[in-house]
mmCIF file of C-alpha atoms in Angstrom:
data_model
loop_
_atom_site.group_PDB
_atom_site.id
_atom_site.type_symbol
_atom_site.label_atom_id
_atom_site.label_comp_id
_atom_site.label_asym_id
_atom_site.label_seq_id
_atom_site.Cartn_x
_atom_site.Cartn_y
_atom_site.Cartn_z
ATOM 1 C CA UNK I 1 18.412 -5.043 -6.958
ATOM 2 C CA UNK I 2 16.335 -6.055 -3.723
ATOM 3 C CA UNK I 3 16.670 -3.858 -1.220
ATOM 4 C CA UNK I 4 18.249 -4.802 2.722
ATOM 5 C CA UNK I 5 15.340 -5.481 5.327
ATOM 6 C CA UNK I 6 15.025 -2.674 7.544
ATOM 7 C CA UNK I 7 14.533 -2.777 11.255
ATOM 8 C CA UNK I 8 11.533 -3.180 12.742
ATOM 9 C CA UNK I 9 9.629 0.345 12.694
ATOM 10 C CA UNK I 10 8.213 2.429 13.120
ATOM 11 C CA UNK I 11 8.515 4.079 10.060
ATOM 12 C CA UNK I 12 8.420 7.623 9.368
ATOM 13 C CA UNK I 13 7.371 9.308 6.193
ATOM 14 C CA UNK I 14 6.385 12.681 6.043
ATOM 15 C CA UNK I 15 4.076 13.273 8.550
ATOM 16 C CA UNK I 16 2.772 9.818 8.321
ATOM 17 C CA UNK I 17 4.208 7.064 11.076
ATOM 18 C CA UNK I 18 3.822 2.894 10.229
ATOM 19 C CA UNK I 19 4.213 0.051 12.983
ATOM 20 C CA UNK I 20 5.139 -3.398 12.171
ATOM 21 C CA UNK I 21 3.241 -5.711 15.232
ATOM 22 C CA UNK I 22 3.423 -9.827 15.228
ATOM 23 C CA UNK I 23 0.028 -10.807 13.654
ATOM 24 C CA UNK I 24 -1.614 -13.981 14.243
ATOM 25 C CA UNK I 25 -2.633 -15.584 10.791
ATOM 26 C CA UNK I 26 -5.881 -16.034 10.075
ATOM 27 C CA UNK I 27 -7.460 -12.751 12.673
ATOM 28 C CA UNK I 28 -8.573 -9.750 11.750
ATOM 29 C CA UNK I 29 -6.467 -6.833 11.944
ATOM 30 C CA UNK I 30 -8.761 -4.274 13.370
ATOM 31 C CA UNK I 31 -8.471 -5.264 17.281
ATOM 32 C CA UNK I 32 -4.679 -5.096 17.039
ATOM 33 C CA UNK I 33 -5.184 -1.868 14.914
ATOM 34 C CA UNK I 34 -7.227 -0.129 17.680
ATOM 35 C CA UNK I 35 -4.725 -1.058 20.198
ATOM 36 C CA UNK I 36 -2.112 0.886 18.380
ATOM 37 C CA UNK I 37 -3.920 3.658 17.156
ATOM 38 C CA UNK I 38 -5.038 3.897 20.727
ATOM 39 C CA UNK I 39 -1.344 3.678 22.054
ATOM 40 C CA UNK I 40 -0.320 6.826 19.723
ATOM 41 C CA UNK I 41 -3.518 9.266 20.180
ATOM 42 C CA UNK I 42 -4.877 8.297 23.858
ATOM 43 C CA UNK I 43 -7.998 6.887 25.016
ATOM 44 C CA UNK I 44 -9.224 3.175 25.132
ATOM 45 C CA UNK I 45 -9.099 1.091 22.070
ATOM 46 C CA UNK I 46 -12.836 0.105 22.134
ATOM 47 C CA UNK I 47 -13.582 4.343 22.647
ATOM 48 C CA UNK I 48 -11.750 4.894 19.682
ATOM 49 C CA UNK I 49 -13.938 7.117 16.950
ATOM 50 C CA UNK I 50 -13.029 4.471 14.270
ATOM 51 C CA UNK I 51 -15.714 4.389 11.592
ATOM 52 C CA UNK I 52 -15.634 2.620 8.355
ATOM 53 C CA UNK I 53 -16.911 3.845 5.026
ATOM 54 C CA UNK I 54 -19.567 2.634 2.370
ATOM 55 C CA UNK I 55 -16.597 1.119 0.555
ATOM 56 C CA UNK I 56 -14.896 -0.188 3.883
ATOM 57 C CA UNK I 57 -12.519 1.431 4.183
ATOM 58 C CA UNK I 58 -11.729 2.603 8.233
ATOM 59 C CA UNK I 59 -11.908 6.532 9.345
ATOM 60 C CA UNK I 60 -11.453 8.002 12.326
ATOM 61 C CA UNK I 61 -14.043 10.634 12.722
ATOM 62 C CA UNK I 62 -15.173 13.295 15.388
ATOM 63 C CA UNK I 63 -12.125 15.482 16.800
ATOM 64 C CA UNK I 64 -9.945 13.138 15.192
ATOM 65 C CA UNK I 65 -11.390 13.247 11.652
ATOM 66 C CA UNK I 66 -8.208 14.956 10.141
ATOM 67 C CA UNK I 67 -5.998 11.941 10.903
ATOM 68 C CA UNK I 68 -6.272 9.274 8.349
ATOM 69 C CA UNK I 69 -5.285 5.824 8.944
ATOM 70 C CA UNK I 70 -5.257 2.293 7.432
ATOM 71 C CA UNK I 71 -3.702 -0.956 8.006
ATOM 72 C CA UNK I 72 -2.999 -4.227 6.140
ATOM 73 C CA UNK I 73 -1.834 -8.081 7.555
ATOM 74 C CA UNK I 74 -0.231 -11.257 6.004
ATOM 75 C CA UNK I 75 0.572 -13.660 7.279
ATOM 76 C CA UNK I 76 2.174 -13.106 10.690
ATOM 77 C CA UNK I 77 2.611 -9.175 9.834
ATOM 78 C CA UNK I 78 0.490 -6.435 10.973
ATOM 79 C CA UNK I 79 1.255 -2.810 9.427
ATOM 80 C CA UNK I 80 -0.747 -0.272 11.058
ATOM 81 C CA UNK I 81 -0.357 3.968 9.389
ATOM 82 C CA UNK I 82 -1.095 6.999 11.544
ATOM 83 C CA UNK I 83 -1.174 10.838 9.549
ATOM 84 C CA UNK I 84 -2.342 14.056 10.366
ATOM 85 C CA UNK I 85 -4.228 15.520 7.524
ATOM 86 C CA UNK I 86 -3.693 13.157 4.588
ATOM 87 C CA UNK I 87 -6.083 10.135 3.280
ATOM 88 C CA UNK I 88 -3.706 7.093 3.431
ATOM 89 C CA UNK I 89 -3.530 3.539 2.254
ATOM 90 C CA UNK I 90 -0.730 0.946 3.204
ATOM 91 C CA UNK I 91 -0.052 -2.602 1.633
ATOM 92 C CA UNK I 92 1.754 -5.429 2.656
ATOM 93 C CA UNK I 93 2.325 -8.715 -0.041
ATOM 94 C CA UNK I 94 4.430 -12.136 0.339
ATOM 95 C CA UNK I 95 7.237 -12.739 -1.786
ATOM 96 C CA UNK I 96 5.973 -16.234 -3.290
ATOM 97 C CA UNK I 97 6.290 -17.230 -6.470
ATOM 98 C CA UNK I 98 3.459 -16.208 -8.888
ATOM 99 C CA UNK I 99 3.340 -18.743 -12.024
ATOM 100 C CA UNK I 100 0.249 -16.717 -13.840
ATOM 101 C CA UNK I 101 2.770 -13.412 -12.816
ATOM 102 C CA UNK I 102 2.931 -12.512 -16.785
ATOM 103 C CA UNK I 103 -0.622 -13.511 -17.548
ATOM 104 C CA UNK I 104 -2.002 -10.874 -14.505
ATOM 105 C CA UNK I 105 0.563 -8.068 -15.799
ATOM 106 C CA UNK I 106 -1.310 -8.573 -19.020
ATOM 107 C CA UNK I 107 -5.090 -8.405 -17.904
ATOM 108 C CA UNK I 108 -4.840 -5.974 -15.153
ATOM 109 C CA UNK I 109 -1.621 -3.506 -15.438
ATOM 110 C CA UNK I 110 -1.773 -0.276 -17.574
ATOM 111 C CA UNK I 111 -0.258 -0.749 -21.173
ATOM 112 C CA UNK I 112 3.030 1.143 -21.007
ATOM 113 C CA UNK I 113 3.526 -1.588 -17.510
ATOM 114 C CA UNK I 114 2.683 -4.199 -19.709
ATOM 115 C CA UNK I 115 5.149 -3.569 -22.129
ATOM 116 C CA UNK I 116 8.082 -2.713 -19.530
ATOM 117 C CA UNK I 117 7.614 -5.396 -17.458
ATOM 118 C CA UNK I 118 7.248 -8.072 -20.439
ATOM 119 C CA UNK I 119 10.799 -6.237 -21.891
ATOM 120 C CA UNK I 120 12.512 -7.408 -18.302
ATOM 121 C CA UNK I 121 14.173 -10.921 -17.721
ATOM 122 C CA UNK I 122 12.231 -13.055 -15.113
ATOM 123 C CA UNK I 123 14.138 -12.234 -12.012
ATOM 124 C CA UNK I 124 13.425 -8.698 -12.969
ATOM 125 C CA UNK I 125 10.012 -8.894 -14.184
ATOM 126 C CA UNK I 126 10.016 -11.036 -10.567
ATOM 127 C CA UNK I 127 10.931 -8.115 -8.253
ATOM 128 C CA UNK I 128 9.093 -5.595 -10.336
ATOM 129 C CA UNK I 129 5.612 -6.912 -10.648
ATOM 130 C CA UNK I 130 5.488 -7.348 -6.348
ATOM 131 C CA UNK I 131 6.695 -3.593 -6.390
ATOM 132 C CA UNK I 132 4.262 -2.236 -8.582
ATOM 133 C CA UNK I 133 1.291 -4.431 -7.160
ATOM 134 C CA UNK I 134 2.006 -3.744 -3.599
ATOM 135 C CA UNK I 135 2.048 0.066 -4.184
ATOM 136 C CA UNK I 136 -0.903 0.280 -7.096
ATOM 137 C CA UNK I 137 -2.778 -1.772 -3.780
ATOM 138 C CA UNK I 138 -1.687 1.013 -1.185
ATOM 139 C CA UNK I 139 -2.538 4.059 -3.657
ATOM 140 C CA UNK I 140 -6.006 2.760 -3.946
ATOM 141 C CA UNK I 141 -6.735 1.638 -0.862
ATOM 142 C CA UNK I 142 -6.037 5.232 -0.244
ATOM 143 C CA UNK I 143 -8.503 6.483 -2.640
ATOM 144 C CA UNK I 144 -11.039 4.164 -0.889
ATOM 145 C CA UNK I 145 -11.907 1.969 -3.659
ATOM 146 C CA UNK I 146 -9.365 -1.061 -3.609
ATOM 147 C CA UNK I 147 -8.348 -2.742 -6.153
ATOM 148 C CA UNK I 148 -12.048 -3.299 -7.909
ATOM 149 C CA UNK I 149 -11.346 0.817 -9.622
ATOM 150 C CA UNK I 150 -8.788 -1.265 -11.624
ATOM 151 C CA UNK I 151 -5.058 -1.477 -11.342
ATOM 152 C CA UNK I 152 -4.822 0.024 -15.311
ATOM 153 C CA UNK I 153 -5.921 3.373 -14.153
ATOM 154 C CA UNK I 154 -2.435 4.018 -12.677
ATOM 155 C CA UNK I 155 0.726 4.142 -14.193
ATOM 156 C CA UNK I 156 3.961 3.299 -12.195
ATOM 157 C CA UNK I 157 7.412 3.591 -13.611
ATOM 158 C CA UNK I 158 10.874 3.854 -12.039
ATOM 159 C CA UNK I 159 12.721 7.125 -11.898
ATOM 160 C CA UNK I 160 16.620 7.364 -12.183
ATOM 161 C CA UNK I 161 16.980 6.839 -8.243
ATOM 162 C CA UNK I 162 15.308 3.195 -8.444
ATOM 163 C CA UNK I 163 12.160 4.468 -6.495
ATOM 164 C CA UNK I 164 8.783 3.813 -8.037
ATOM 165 C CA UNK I 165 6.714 7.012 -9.280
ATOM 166 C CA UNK I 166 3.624 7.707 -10.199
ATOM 167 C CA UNK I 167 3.846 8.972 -13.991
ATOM 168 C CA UNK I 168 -0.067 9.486 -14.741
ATOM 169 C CA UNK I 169 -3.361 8.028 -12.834
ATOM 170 C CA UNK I 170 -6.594 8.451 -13.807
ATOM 171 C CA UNK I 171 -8.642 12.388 -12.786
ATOM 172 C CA UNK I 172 -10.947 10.342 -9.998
ATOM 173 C CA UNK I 173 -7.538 9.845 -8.031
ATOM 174 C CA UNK I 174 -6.517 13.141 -8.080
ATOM 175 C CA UNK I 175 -2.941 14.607 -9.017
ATOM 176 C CA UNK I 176 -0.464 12.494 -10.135
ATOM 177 C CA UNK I 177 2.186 15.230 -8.297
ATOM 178 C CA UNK I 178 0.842 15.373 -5.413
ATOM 179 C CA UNK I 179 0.879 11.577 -4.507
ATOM 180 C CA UNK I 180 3.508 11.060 -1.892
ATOM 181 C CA UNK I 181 4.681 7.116 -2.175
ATOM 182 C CA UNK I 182 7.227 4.736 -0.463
ATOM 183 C CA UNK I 183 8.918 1.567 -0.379
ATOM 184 C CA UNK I 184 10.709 -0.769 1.808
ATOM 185 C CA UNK I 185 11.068 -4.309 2.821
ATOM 186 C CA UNK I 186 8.734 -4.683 5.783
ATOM 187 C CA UNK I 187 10.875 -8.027 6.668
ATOM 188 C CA UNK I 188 13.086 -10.244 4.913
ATOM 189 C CA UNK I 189 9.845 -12.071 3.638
ATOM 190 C CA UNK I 190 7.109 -8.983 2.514
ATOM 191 C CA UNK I 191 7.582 -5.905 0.583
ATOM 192 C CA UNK I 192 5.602 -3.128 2.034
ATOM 193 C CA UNK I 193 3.944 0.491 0.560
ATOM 194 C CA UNK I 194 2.626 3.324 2.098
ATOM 195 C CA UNK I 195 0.215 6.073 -0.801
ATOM 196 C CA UNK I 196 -0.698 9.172 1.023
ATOM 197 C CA UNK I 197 -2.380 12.042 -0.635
ATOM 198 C CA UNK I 198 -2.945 15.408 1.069
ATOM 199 C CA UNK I 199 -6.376 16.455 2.618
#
């Protein structure tokens, strides 16, 4: 059920483009960030029109204001997303074992989750849980709220194909069909998402 590690980026989905960079622990991520976006849209990364929001969350604004971007680090992984003309959010979580994993499903996860993911054996449940929270994390960092909206106000389910979908979220986020959402192992050690919603 876990799917192969991928090479090393970057990524392409839809018209939005993810790097994978070595990341020193414990730094923040917006130096390397600028450095990248820099790379991909010209200019210097200290002249870049990078702005962040009341909520924190970075824009680029001025002439480049219809690009969205985002990024997200763990441990020695940086993830940096480029798009033209979508709001975006990307995620990256470590694959360690969780021993309050059922107790958090419980609190935090919408109801019909709660009663899928409590249904699956623990290996399952296991694979699952980092899945869902990785992508409910990328979705609303994408909004612009994080994860402080609540993670109940989304509903994730798998389709027939073994992706994730969204099957319902609440009106603030939008429309459920026009979420785009993907997948993939980032490295052998962290799952990675990427939530993009059209401008």
């Amino acid at each position: 059920m876990s799917l192969p590690a991928t090479l090393d980026g970057p990524w392409r989905f839809g018209p939005v483009t993810v790097w994978r960079c070595p990341h020193v622990p414990g730094q923040r991520g917006e130096p390397q960030a600028r450095q990248v976006l820099a790379q991909a849209l010209g200019g210097e990364p200290d002249a870049l029109p990078l702005l962040r929001d009341d909520k924190g969350r970075p824009e680029l604004s001025g002439a480049l204001a219809h690009y969205g971007t985002g990024w997200s680090h763990s441990g020695e992984v940086l993830l940096v997303a480029l798009g033209e003309g979508v709001r975006l959010g990307v995620d990256l979580e470590l694959l360690r074992p969780r021993p309050r994993m059922l107790e958090i499903i419980q609190r935090f996860f919408h109801p019909d989750e709660v009663v899928w993911l409590q249904g699956l054996d623990e290996a399952d449940r296991e694979h699952w849980f980092f899945r869902v929270w990785c992508a409910k994390e990328a979705m609303l960092k994408a909004h612009g709220q994080g994860i402080s909206f609540g993670l109940h106000r989304l509903q994730l389910a798998p389709a027939a194909d073994g992706a994730l979908h969204l099957r319902w979220c609440d009106p603030e986020l939008g429309e459920a069909a026009r979420w785009h959402l993907h997948e993939w192992q980032a490295s052998g050690q962290f799952r990675a998402a990427l939530a993009w919603y059209p401008q």
